[in-house]
Coordinates of C-alpha atoms in Angstrom, one line a residue:
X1038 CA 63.9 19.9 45.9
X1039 CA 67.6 18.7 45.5
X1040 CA 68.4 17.3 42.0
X1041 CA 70.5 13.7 42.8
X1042 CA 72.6 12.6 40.2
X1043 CA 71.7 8.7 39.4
X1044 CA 74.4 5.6 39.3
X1045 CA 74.1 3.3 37.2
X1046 CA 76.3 0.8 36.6
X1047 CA 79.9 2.5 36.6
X1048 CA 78.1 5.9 35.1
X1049 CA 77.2 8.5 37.1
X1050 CA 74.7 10.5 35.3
X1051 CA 73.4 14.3 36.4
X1052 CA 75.3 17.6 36.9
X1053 CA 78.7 18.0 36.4
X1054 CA 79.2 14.6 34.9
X1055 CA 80.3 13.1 31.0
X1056 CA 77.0 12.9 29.1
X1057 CA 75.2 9.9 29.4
X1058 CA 74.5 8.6 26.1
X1059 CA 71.7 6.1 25.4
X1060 CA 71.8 3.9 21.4
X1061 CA 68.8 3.2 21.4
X1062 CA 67.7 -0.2 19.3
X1063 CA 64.3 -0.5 20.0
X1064 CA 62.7 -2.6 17.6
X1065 CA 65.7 -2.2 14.6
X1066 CA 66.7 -5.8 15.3
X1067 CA 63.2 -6.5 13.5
X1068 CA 62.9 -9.5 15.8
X1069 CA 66.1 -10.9 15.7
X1070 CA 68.4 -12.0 17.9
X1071 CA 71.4 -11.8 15.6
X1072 CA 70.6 -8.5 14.7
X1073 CA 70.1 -7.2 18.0
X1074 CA 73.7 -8.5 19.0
X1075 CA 75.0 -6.4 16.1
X1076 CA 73.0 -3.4 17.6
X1077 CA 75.0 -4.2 21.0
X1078 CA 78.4 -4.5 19.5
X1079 CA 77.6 -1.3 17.1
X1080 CA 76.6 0.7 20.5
X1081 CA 79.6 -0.3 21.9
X1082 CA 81.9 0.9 19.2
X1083 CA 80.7 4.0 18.5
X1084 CA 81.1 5.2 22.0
X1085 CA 77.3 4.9 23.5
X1086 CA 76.9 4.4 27.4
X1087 CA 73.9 2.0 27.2
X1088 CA 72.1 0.2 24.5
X1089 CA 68.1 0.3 25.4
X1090 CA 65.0 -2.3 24.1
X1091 CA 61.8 -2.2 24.2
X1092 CA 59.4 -5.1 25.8
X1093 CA 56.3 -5.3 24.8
X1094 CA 53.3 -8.0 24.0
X1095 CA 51.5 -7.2 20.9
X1096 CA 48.1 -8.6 22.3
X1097 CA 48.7 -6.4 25.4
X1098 CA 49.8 -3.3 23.7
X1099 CA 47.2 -2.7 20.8
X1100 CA 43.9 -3.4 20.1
X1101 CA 43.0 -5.8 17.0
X1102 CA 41.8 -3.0 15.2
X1103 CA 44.4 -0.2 16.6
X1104 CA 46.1 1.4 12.7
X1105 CA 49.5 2.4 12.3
X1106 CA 50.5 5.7 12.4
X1107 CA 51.2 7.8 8.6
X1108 CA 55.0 7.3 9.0
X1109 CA 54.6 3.6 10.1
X1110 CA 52.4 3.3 7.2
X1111 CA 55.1 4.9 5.0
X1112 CA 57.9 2.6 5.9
X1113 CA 56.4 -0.5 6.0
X1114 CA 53.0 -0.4 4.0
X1115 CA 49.5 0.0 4.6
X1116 CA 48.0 -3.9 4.5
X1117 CA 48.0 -5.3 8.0
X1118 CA 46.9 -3.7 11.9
X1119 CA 49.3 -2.2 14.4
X1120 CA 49.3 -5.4 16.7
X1121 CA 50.2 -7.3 13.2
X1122 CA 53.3 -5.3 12.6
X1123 CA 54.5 -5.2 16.4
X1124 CA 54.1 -9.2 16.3
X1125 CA 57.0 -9.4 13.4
X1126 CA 59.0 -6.7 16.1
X1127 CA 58.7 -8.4 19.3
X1128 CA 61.4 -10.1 21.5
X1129 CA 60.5 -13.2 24.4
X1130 CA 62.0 -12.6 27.8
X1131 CA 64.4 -15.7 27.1
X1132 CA 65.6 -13.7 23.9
X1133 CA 65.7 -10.9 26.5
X1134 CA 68.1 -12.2 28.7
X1135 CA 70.4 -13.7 26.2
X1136 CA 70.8 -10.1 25.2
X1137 CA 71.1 -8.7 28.6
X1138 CA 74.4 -11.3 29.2
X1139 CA 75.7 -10.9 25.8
X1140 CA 75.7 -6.9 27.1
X1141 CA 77.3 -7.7 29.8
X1142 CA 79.9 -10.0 28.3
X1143 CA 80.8 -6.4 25.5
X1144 CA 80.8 -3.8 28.5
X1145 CA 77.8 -2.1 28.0
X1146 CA 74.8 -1.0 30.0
X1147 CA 71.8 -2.8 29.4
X1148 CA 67.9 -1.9 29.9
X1149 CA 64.5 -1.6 27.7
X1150 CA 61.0 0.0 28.0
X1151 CA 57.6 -1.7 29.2
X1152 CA 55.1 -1.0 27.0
X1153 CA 52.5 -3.2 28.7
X1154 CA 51.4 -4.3 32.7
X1155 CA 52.4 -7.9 31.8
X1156 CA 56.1 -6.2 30.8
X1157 CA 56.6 -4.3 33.3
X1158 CA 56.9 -7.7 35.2
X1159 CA 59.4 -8.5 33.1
X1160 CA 61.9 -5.6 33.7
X1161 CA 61.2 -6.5 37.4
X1162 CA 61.9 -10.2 36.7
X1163 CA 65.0 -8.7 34.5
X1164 CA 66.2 -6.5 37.0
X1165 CA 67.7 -3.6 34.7
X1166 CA 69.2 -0.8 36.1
X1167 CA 67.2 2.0 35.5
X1168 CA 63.2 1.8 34.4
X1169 CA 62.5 3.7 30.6
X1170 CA 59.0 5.2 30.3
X1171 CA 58.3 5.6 26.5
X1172 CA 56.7 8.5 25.3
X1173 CA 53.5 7.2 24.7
X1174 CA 52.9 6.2 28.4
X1175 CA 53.2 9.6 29.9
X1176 CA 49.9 9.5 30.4
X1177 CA 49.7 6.0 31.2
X1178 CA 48.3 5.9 34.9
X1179 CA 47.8 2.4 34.5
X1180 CA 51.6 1.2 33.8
X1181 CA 52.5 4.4 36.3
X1182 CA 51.1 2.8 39.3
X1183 CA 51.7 -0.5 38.8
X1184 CA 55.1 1.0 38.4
X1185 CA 54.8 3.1 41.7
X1186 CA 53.4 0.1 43.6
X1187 CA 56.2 -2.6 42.6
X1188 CA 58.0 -3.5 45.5
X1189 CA 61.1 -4.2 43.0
X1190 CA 61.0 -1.4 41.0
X1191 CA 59.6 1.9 43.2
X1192 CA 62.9 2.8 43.9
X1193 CA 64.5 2.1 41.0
X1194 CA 65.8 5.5 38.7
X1195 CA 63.2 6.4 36.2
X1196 CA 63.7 8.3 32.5
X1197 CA 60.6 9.2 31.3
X1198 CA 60.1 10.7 27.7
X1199 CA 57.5 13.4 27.2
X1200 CA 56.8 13.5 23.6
X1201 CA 53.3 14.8 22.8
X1202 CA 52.7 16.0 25.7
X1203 CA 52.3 19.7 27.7
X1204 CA 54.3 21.2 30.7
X1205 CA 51.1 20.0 32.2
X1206 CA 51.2 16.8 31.2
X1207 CA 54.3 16.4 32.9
X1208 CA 53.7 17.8 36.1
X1209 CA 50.6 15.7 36.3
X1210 CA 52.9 12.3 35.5
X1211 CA 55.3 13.1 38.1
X1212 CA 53.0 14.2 40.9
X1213 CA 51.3 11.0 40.2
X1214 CA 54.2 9.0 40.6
X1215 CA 55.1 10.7 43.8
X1216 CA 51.8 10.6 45.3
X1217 CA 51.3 6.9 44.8
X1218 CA 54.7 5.9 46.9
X1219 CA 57.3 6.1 44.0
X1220 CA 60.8 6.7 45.7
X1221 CA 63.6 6.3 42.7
X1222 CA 65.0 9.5 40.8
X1223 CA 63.8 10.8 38.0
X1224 CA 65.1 12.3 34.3
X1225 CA 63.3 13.6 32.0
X1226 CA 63.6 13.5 28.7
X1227 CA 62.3 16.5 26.2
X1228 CA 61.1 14.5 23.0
X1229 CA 59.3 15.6 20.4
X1230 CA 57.6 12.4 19.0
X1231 CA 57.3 12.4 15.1
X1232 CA 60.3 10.3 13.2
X1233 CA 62.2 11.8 11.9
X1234 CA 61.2 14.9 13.9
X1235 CA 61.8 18.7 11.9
X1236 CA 64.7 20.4 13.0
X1237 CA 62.7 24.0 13.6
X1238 CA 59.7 21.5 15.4
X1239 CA 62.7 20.0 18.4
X1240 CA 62.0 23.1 20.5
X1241 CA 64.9 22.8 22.6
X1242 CA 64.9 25.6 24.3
X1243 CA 61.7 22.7 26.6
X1244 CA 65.1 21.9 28.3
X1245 CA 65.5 25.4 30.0
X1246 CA 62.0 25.3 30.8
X1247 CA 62.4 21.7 32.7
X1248 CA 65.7 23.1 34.6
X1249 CA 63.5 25.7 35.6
X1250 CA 60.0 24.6 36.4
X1251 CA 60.7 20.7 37.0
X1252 CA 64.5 20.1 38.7
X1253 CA 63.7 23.1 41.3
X1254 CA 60.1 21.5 42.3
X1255 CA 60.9 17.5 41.9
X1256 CA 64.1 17.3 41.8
X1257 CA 64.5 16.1 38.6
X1258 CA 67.6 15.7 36.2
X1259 CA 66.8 17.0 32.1
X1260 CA 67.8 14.9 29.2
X1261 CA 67.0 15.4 25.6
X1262 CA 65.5 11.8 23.7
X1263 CA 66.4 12.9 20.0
X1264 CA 63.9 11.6 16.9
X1265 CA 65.7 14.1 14.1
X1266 CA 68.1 13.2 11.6
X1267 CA 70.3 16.3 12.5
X1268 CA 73.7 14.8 14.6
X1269 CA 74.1 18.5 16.0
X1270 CA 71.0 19.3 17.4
X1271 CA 71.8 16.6 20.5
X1272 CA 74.9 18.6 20.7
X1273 CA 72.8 21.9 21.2
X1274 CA 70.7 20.0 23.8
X1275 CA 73.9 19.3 25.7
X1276 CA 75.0 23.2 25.6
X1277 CA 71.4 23.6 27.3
X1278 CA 72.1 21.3 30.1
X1279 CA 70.4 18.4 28.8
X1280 CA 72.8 15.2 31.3
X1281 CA 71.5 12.3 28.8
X1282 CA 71.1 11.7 25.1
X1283 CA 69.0 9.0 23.7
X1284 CA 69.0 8.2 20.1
X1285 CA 67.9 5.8 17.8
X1286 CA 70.6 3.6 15.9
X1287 CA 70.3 1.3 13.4
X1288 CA 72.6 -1.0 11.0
X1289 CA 71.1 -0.1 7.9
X1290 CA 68.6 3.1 7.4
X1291 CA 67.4 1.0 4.3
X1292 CA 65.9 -2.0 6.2
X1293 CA 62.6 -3.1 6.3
X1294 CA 60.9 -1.7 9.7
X1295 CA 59.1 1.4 11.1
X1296 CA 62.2 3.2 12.9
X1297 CA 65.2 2.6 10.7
X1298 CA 64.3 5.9 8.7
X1299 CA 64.5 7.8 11.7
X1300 CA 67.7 6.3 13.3
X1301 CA 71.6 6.7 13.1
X1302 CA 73.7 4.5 11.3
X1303 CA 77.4 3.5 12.6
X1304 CA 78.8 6.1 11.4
X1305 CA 76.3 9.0 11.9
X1306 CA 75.9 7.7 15.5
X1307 CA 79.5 7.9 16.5
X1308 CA 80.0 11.3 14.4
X1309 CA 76.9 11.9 17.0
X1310 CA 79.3 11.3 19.7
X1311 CA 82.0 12.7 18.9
X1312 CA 80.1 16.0 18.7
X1313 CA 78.8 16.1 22.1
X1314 CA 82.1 15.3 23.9
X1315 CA 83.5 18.6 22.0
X1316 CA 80.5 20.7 23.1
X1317 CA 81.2 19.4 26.9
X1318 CA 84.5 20.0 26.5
X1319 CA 84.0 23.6 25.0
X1320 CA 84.1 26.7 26.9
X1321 CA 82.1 28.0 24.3
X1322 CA 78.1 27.7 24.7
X1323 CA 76.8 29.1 21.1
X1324 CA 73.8 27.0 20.0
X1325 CA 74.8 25.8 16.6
X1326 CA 71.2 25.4 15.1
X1327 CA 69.3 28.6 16.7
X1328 CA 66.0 27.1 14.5
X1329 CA 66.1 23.9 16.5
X1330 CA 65.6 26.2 19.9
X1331 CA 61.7 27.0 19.4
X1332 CA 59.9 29.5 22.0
X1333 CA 60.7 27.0 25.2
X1334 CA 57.0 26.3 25.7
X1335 CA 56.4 22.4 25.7
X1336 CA 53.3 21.7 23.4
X1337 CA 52.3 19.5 21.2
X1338 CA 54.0 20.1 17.8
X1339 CA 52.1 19.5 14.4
X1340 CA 53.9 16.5 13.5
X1341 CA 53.3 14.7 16.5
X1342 CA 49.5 15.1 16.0
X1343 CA 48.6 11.9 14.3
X1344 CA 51.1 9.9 15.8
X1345 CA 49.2 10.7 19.8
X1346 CA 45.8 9.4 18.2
X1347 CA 47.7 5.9 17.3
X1348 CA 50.5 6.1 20.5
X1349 CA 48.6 7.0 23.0
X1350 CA 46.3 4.5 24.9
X1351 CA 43.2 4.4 26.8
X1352 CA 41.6 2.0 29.7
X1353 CA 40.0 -0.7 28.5
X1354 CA 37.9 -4.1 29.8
X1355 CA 40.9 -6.5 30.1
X1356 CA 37.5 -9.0 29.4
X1357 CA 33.6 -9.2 28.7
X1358 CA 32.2 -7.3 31.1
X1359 CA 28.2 -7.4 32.2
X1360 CA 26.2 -4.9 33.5
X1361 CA 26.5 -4.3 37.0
X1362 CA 30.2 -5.6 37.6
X1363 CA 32.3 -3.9 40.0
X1364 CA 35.4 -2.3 38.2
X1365 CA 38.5 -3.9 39.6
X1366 CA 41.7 -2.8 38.5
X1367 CA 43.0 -6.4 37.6
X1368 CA 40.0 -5.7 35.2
X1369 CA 41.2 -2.8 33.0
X1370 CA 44.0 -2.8 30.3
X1371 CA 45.5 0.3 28.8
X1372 CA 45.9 -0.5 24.7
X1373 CA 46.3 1.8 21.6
X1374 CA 44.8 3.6 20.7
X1375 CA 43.6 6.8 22.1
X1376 CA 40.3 6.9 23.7
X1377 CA 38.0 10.0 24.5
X1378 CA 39.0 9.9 28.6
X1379 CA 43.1 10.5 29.8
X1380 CA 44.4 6.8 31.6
X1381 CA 45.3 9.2 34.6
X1382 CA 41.6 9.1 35.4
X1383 CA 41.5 5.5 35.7
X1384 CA 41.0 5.8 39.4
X1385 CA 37.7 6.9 38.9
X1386 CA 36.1 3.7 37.9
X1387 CA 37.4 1.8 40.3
X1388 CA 34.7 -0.1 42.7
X1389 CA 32.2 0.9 40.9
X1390 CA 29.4 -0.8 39.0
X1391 CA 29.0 -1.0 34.9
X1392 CA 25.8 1.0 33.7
X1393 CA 26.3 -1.2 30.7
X1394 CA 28.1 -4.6 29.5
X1395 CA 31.0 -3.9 27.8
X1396 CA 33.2 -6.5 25.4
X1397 CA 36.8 -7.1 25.7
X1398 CA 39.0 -4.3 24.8
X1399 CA 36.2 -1.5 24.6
X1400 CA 37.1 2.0 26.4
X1401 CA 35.7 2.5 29.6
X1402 CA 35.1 5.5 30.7
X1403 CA 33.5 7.7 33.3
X1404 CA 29.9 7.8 32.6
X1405 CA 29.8 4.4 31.8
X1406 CA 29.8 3.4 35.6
X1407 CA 27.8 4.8 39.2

């Protein structure tokens, strides 16, 4: 299948063009807009393409119960729940478009990640230029098909980071996309999701292997979504191919929040910049961090480990459920954290009856229904 390079805005991003480079802010405006428009104006200095947010409900995304992950724990303390922590983190859709404008006012492209079924109406409502799938919703059939089926969004470009996941995992994410009707483009980003990730844990050499197992089969552009603190390694990813960088940036690496450890500061983030223009510019290919490549083979790494049991999510009752119910998909949720069945399976409960009641947010799964 033909790789098709993707437009967005006044970018052109895919083969043969400037490296698309993404600041990603996420949630380092700790909830505030002021902050946020700092973010903007500091991903416009230092030379980024598009600043990215996420969008996500705290209710919607995490169980009560659902813990933090060790180096969420480490940065900001071990007293309240995951949904707790995302509530201090979260932005409204009005605070959303203030920031979209504002972007567009500074000359910046503007989008953010759903994290959630209610967000992903959002972006629609939104309508952002390209759709970001985070990480932890590669395996997310739920948010895929809802994704898929959205008249407003199925033929929007898609990036979708595959952190903690296998070559497998991958395959499986794309083929469901295309089998349930979606139509845009896709990149995909080689992540390796621990914060900050080891340099000799990246594994770049995953980028090869996408060129040559996904773009030739889907069609598919390769980008690298970098959680290290080393500003070369996305540099090396470029001399591998990778079309698009995305990298956290923050004002202060000393702030109070989960990420800011893990991201760029103004200067680190330009010098970030800077570095990948001059290996696009270089006739020279030599890989400047050979223990960054790793064997190619796109697995799980050891420090991602703990953070799949508290990223990933599983299908739950959206509501008390009794014995006997049909399962409706308006009925299940996907929330952290990871359950015992994959959310790609989700089609198998559907219109069929509950052996047992189930309470709001427990995991349903296979045997539970006939």
């Amino acid at each position: 299948m033909k790789r098709q390079n993707i437009s967005i805005g006044d970018k052109s991003v895919g083969i043969g063009q400037p490296c698309f480079i993404v600041a990603e802010a996420g949630v380092n405006h700790n909830g505030q807009v002021d902050l946020a428009r700092k973010l903007i104006d500091q991903a416009k200095a230092v030379g980024a393409d598009a600043v990215k947010f996420q969008i996500f409900i705290p209710d919607e995304i995490a169980t009560k119960d659902a813990s933090k992950g060790n180096y969420q724990k480490e940065t900001t303390g071990e007293g309240e729940s995951q949904r707790e922590m995302l509530k201090k983190l979260s932005l409204s859709e009005d605070q959303l478009v203030q920031l979209q404008q504002y972007s567009w006012q500074k000359g910046i492209i503007f989008y953010a990640t759903p994290h959630d079924l209610t967000s992903v109406d959002i972006l629609a409502r939104l309508n952002l230029p390209v759709i970001k799938i985070a990480s932890p919703d590669l395996n997310n059939g739920l948010l895929l098909y809802k994704i898929a089926k959205h008249p407003d969004l199925k033929s929007k470009p898609l990036f979708l980071s595959t952190g903690g996941g296998t070559l497998e995992d991958v395959e499986r994410s794309l083929v469901f996309l295309q089998e349930h009707g979606f139509e845009g483009t896709i990149l995909v980003y080689h992540c390796t999701s621990s914060y900050p990730t080891p340099t000799r844990e990246q594994n770049l050499d995953v980028i090869k292997t996408f060129k040559e197992k996904l773009s030739q089969k889907y069609g598919v552009l390769v980008g690298f979504s970098d959680n290290g603190d080393d500003m070369i390694v996305p540099a090396d990813a470029v001399r591998l191919g990778a079309v698009s960088i995305e990298k956290h940036m923050t004002l202060d690496k000393k702030m109070d929040g989960p990420d800011h450890r893990a991201s760029l500061n103004t200067e680190e983030f330009r010098e970030m910049v800077n570095l990948i223009r001059e290996a696009e510019s270089s006739p020279s290919k030599e890989i400047k961090h050979p223990e960054a490549l790793g064997d190619g083979v796109k697995k799980v790494q050891p420090s991602e480990v703990n953070n799949i049991e508290f990223f990933r999510k599983a299908v739950r009752a959206r509501n008390d459920m009794a014995e006997g119910d049909k399962v409706t998909i308006d009925l299940l949720i996907p929330k952290r954290t990871r359950g015992r069945q994959s959310p790609m399976d989700f089609e198998q409960l559907l219109d069929k009856n509950l052996k047992t009641s189930v309470v709001a947010d427990q995991e349903i799964t296979s045997e539970m229904v006939e």
